[in-house]
Amino acid sequence: DAGVTQSPTHLIKTRGQQVTLRCSPKSGHDTVSWYQQALGQGPQFIFQYYEEEERQRGNFPDRFSGHQFPNYSSELNVNALLLGDSALYLCASSWIGTANEKLFFGSGTQLSVL
Amino acid sequence: DAKTTQPPSMDCAEGRAANLPCNHSTISGNEYVYWYRQIHSQGPQYIIHGLKNNETNEMASLIITEDRKSSTLILPHATLRDTAVYYCIVRVVDDYKLSFGAGTTVTVRA
């Protein structure tokens, strides 16, 4: 049983560019959350998707957007990249049937903005 | 705006119990205490959670004080593979996000 998978593992972009990160949830999970983790800090919640809709959003600008597909996989899009967007982006999945008690995280995508 | 306070770092000896403290003095009645850990180069891993009773699973034990203002995560027999950043988080059951603080960096030494 594959866990949460994220792609790509590493990415280098230039300021002003756009980026798309992808996540496949753990089998049986229907909810996907995205987190941003800057170096030396704890992860910060970006948003959560369930039934293809954004259900809750953290304190992130509109440059950060997402999508969930019918197969529960998800994408995180970041427009107009800034140097400060350099971070590890983590995807986590859970099952609504257990009230999202446990989140299972992927290993993340390391984004570097130059 | 983490609602928990943890020591920034601690060491423990391999094979001994590791006791990780967490203060959450403003915890509400409907907030659970969660523990996650993050091993280097990996995503966070769920360890355990509880409301007011002590909890135990295959990974750890969670002891919550009677007034619920603090808790302790116990790793019964620490191994080198338990070296990680441990996060204590309080979360309302119907809140979809986890609010991570800085955590405690635990180093298990041989």
mmCIF file of C-alpha atoms in Angstrom:
data_model
loop_
_atom_site.group_PDB
_atom_site.id
_atom_site.type_symbol
_atom_site.label_atom_id
_atom_site.label_comp_id
_atom_site.label_asym_id
_atom_site.label_seq_id
_atom_site.Cartn_x
_atom_site.Cartn_y
_atom_site.Cartn_z
ATOM 1 C CA ASP A 1 0.000 0.000 0.000
ATOM 2 C CA ALA A 2 1.672 3.151 -1.206
ATOM 3 C CA GLY A 3 1.623 6.065 1.155
ATOM 4 C CA VAL A 4 1.312 9.699 0.133
ATOM 5 C CA THR A 5 3.369 10.388 -2.959
ATOM 6 C CA GLN A 6 4.514 13.802 -4.122
ATOM 7 C CA SER A 7 6.166 14.948 -7.305
ATOM 8 C CA PRO A 8 8.607 16.275 -8.134
ATOM 9 C CA THR A 9 10.939 15.815 -5.172
ATOM 10 C CA HIS A 10 13.012 18.873 -6.028
ATOM 11 C CA LEU A 11 12.340 21.901 -8.186
ATOM 12 C CA ILE A 12 14.228 25.068 -9.054
ATOM 13 C CA LYS A 13 12.369 28.094 -10.366
ATOM 14 C CA THR A 14 13.042 31.764 -11.004
ATOM 15 C CA ARG A 15 11.253 34.706 -9.411
ATOM 16 C CA GLY A 16 8.011 35.505 -11.186
ATOM 17 C CA GLN A 17 7.516 32.031 -12.585
ATOM 18 C CA GLN A 18 4.638 29.692 -11.798
ATOM 19 C CA VAL A 19 4.913 26.196 -10.350
ATOM 20 C CA THR A 20 2.625 23.172 -9.979
ATOM 21 C CA LEU A 21 3.211 20.509 -7.361
ATOM 22 C CA ARG A 22 1.383 17.185 -7.342
ATOM 23 C CA CYS A 23 0.168 14.825 -4.647
ATOM 24 C CA SER A 24 -1.434 11.388 -4.634
ATOM 25 C CA PRO A 25 -3.094 10.524 -1.334
ATOM 26 C CA LYS A 26 -2.780 7.285 0.568
ATOM 27 C CA SER A 27 -5.144 4.595 -0.687
ATOM 28 C CA GLY A 28 -8.590 4.999 0.878
ATOM 29 C CA HIS A 29 -8.090 8.648 1.771
ATOM 30 C CA ASP A 30 -10.348 11.357 0.392
ATOM 31 C CA THR A 31 -8.979 14.570 1.918
ATOM 32 C CA VAL A 32 -5.765 16.356 0.984
ATOM 33 C CA SER A 33 -4.012 19.148 2.865
ATOM 34 C CA TRP A 34 -1.016 21.218 1.833
ATOM 35 C CA TYR A 35 1.628 22.677 4.147
ATOM 36 C CA GLN A 36 4.635 24.935 3.624
ATOM 37 C CA GLN A 37 7.735 24.364 5.736
ATOM 38 C CA ALA A 38 10.466 26.990 5.695
ATOM 39 C CA LEU A 39 13.940 25.960 6.791
ATOM 40 C CA GLY A 40 14.147 25.488 10.553
ATOM 41 C CA GLN A 41 10.427 26.039 11.143
ATOM 42 C CA GLY A 42 7.371 23.870 11.616
ATOM 43 C CA PRO A 43 4.973 23.279 8.726
ATOM 44 C CA GLN A 44 2.364 25.975 8.086
ATOM 45 C CA PHE A 45 -1.112 25.074 6.831
ATOM 46 C CA ILE A 46 -1.954 26.343 3.344
ATOM 47 C CA PHE A 47 -5.346 24.742 2.626
ATOM 48 C CA GLN A 48 -7.343 21.537 2.624
ATOM 49 C CA TYR A 49 -9.402 19.973 -0.151
ATOM 50 C CA TYR A 50 -12.334 17.612 0.157
ATOM 51 C CA GLU A 51 -14.845 16.630 -2.527
ATOM 52 C CA GLU A 52 -12.883 18.750 -4.997
ATOM 53 C CA GLU A 53 -13.473 21.932 -3.022
ATOM 54 C CA GLU A 54 -11.266 24.035 -0.795
ATOM 55 C CA ARG A 55 -12.644 23.504 2.671
ATOM 56 C CA GLN A 56 -10.309 25.583 4.808
ATOM 57 C CA ARG A 57 -7.494 27.985 4.048
ATOM 58 C CA GLY A 58 -4.583 29.231 6.106
ATOM 59 C CA ASN A 59 -2.992 32.659 5.983
ATOM 60 C CA PHE A 60 -1.592 32.471 2.471
ATOM 61 C CA PRO A 61 -2.121 34.909 -0.421
ATOM 62 C CA ASP A 62 -4.224 34.164 -3.475
ATOM 63 C CA ARG A 63 -1.056 33.347 -5.395
ATOM 64 C CA PHE A 64 -1.418 29.957 -3.771
ATOM 65 C CA SER A 65 -4.216 27.915 -5.294
ATOM 66 C CA GLY A 66 -5.088 24.285 -5.511
ATOM 67 C CA HIS A 67 -7.213 21.672 -7.079
ATOM 68 C CA GLN A 68 -8.493 18.233 -6.188
ATOM 69 C CA PHE A 69 -9.407 15.720 -8.845
ATOM 70 C CA PRO A 70 -12.153 13.056 -8.787
ATOM 71 C CA ASN A 71 -9.535 10.408 -7.939
ATOM 72 C CA TYR A 72 -8.667 12.506 -4.833
ATOM 73 C CA SER A 73 -5.235 13.508 -6.083
ATOM 74 C CA SER A 74 -4.353 17.166 -5.764
ATOM 75 C CA GLU A 75 -2.242 19.950 -7.173
ATOM 76 C CA LEU A 76 -0.783 23.026 -5.529
ATOM 77 C CA ASN A 77 -0.155 26.000 -7.816
ATOM 78 C CA VAL A 78 1.925 29.014 -6.885
ATOM 79 C CA ASN A 79 1.967 32.032 -9.198
ATOM 80 C CA ALA A 80 4.405 34.922 -9.382
ATOM 81 C CA LEU A 81 7.012 33.150 -7.293
ATOM 82 C CA LEU A 82 8.934 35.128 -4.696
ATOM 83 C CA LEU A 83 12.255 34.278 -3.101
ATOM 84 C CA GLY A 84 10.357 33.737 0.147
ATOM 85 C CA ASP A 85 8.381 30.906 -1.412
ATOM 86 C CA SER A 86 11.480 28.732 -1.211
ATOM 87 C CA ALA A 87 10.464 25.944 1.152
ATOM 88 C CA LEU A 88 9.532 22.309 1.533
ATOM 89 C CA TYR A 89 5.931 21.778 0.427
ATOM 90 C CA LEU A 90 4.220 18.908 2.167
ATOM 91 C CA CYS A 91 1.057 17.114 1.197
ATOM 92 C CA ALA A 92 -0.969 15.207 3.768
ATOM 93 C CA SER A 93 -3.955 12.943 3.295
ATOM 94 C CA SER A 94 -6.648 11.708 5.631
ATOM 95 C CA TRP A 95 -10.055 10.072 5.644
ATOM 96 C CA ILE A 96 -13.162 12.049 6.433
ATOM 97 C CA GLY A 97 -14.658 8.956 8.015
ATOM 98 C CA THR A 98 -12.302 9.312 10.980
ATOM 99 C CA ALA A 99 -12.803 13.093 11.176
ATOM 100 C CA ASN A 100 -9.312 13.551 9.799
ATOM 101 C CA GLU A 101 -7.852 12.352 13.088
ATOM 102 C CA LYS A 102 -4.577 11.248 11.594
ATOM 103 C CA LEU A 103 -2.767 12.958 8.784
ATOM 104 C CA PHE A 104 -0.333 10.967 6.665
ATOM 105 C CA PHE A 105 2.354 13.143 5.125
ATOM 106 C CA GLY A 106 4.409 12.703 2.017
ATOM 107 C CA SER A 107 8.132 13.444 1.950
ATOM 108 C CA GLY A 108 7.530 16.761 0.263
ATOM 109 C CA THR A 109 8.699 18.792 -2.704
ATOM 110 C CA GLN A 110 11.707 21.014 -2.068
ATOM 111 C CA LEU A 111 11.160 24.242 -4.019
ATOM 112 C CA SER A 112 14.020 26.666 -4.544
ATOM 113 C CA VAL A 113 13.256 30.091 -6.030
ATOM 114 C CA LEU A 114 16.264 31.944 -7.442
ATOM 115 C CA ASP B 1 0.225 31.207 16.725
ATOM 116 C CA ALA B 2 1.032 27.871 18.323
ATOM 117 C CA LYS B 3 -0.807 27.194 21.570
ATOM 118 C CA THR B 4 1.872 24.937 23.008
ATOM 119 C CA THR B 5 5.278 25.414 24.611
ATOM 120 C CA GLN B 6 8.011 22.822 24.244
ATOM 121 C CA PRO B 7 11.714 22.825 25.141
ATOM 122 C CA PRO B 8 13.784 23.491 22.009
ATOM 123 C CA SER B 9 15.985 20.424 22.435
ATOM 124 C CA MET B 10 16.747 17.418 24.579
ATOM 125 C CA ASP B 11 19.056 14.440 24.574
ATOM 126 C CA CYS B 12 18.388 10.921 25.727
ATOM 127 C CA ALA B 13 20.320 7.678 25.904
ATOM 128 C CA GLU B 14 19.561 4.775 23.635
ATOM 129 C CA GLY B 15 17.451 2.151 25.385
ATOM 130 C CA ARG B 16 16.190 4.547 28.028
ATOM 131 C CA ALA B 17 12.762 6.139 28.206
ATOM 132 C CA ALA B 18 12.436 9.593 26.667
ATOM 133 C CA ASN B 19 9.965 11.941 28.352
ATOM 134 C CA LEU B 20 8.960 14.929 26.223
ATOM 135 C CA PRO B 21 7.052 17.693 28.021
ATOM 136 C CA CYS B 22 4.506 20.069 26.521
ATOM 137 C CA ASN B 23 2.629 22.953 28.102
ATOM 138 C CA HIS B 24 -0.793 23.947 26.767
ATOM 139 C CA SER B 25 -2.200 26.070 29.558
ATOM 140 C CA THR B 26 -4.907 27.703 27.399
ATOM 141 C CA ILE B 27 -6.319 24.461 26.048
ATOM 142 C CA SER B 28 -10.096 24.369 25.608
ATOM 143 C CA GLY B 29 -12.411 21.551 26.533
ATOM 144 C CA ASN B 30 -12.905 20.495 22.927
ATOM 145 C CA GLU B 31 -9.220 20.536 21.985
ATOM 146 C CA TYR B 32 -7.217 17.372 21.624
ATOM 147 C CA VAL B 33 -3.487 17.028 22.197
ATOM 148 C CA TYR B 34 -1.640 15.603 19.198
ATOM 149 C CA TRP B 35 1.957 14.526 18.802
ATOM 150 C CA TYR B 36 3.762 14.243 15.485
ATOM 151 C CA ARG B 37 7.430 13.786 14.753
ATOM 152 C CA GLN B 38 9.556 14.644 11.760
ATOM 153 C CA ILE B 39 12.658 12.683 10.974
ATOM 154 C CA HIS B 40 15.201 14.486 8.830
ATOM 155 C CA SER B 41 14.234 14.702 5.153
ATOM 156 C CA GLN B 42 10.820 13.178 5.754
ATOM 157 C CA GLY B 43 7.299 14.497 6.287
ATOM 158 C CA PRO B 44 5.780 14.566 9.777
ATOM 159 C CA GLN B 45 4.577 11.249 11.183
ATOM 160 C CA TYR B 46 1.562 10.854 13.467
ATOM 161 C CA ILE B 47 2.426 9.405 16.873
ATOM 162 C CA ILE B 48 -0.571 9.636 19.191
ATOM 163 C CA HIS B 49 -3.399 11.887 20.348
ATOM 164 C CA GLY B 50 -5.710 12.215 23.333
ATOM 165 C CA LEU B 51 -8.377 14.364 24.947
ATOM 166 C CA LYS B 52 -8.071 13.836 28.688
ATOM 167 C CA ASN B 53 -7.305 10.191 29.331
ATOM 168 C CA ASN B 54 -3.859 8.712 29.066
ATOM 169 C CA GLU B 55 -3.281 6.924 25.796
ATOM 170 C CA THR B 56 -0.858 4.236 24.655
ATOM 171 C CA ASN B 57 -0.104 2.720 21.293
ATOM 172 C CA GLU B 58 2.719 0.782 19.699
ATOM 173 C CA MET B 59 4.869 3.881 19.380
ATOM 174 C CA ALA B 60 4.416 5.829 22.587
ATOM 175 C CA SER B 61 2.366 6.764 25.633
ATOM 176 C CA LEU B 62 0.659 10.114 26.204
ATOM 177 C CA ILE B 63 0.129 11.323 29.751
ATOM 178 C CA ILE B 64 -2.205 14.321 30.156
ATOM 179 C CA THR B 65 -2.466 16.068 33.511
ATOM 180 C CA GLU B 66 -5.829 16.193 35.207
ATOM 181 C CA ASP B 67 -6.229 19.920 34.533
ATOM 182 C CA ARG B 68 -5.141 19.258 30.909
ATOM 183 C CA LYS B 69 -2.701 22.162 30.991
ATOM 184 C CA SER B 70 0.291 19.995 30.189
ATOM 185 C CA SER B 71 1.184 16.601 28.806
ATOM 186 C CA THR B 72 4.141 14.275 28.403
ATOM 187 C CA LEU B 73 4.971 12.027 25.486
ATOM 188 C CA ILE B 74 6.873 8.939 26.560
ATOM 189 C CA LEU B 75 8.993 6.896 24.187
ATOM 190 C CA PRO B 76 9.545 3.781 26.325
ATOM 191 C CA HIS B 77 12.811 2.533 24.835
ATOM 192 C CA ALA B 78 14.418 5.182 22.659
ATOM 193 C CA THR B 79 16.449 4.051 19.664
ATOM 194 C CA LEU B 80 18.717 5.999 17.338
ATOM 195 C CA ARG B 81 15.869 5.996 14.810
ATOM 196 C CA ASP B 82 13.786 8.072 17.223
ATOM 197 C CA THR B 83 16.058 11.066 16.643
ATOM 198 C CA ALA B 84 13.668 13.665 15.218
ATOM 199 C CA VAL B 85 11.785 16.914 15.827
ATOM 200 C CA TYR B 86 8.738 16.215 17.976
ATOM 201 C CA TYR B 87 5.714 18.498 17.697
ATOM 202 C CA CYS B 88 3.013 18.877 20.335
ATOM 203 C CA ILE B 89 -0.175 20.348 18.836
ATOM 204 C CA VAL B 90 -3.587 21.196 20.236
ATOM 205 C CA ARG B 91 -6.443 20.897 17.795
ATOM 206 C CA VAL B 92 -10.204 21.186 17.878
ATOM 207 C CA VAL B 93 -11.652 17.980 16.523
ATOM 208 C CA ASP B 94 -13.498 19.697 13.670
ATOM 209 C CA ASP B 95 -10.649 22.044 12.750
ATOM 210 C CA TYR B 96 -9.032 20.773 9.620
ATOM 211 C CA LYS B 97 -5.577 22.217 10.140
ATOM 212 C CA LEU B 98 -2.661 21.313 12.364
ATOM 213 C CA SER B 99 -0.821 24.317 13.821
ATOM 214 C CA PHE B 100 2.814 23.311 14.213
ATOM 215 C CA GLY B 101 5.174 25.207 16.473
ATOM 216 C CA ALA B 102 8.944 24.876 16.546
ATOM 217 C CA GLY B 103 8.878 21.501 18.310
ATOM 218 C CA THR B 104 11.542 19.752 20.372
ATOM 219 C CA THR B 105 14.628 18.401 18.656
ATOM 220 C CA VAL B 106 15.300 15.052 20.300
ATOM 221 C CA THR B 107 18.706 13.454 19.846
ATOM 222 C CA VAL B 108 19.096 9.848 20.947
ATOM 223 C CA ARG B 109 22.716 9.024 21.723
ATOM 224 C CA ALA B 110 24.321 5.585 21.755
#
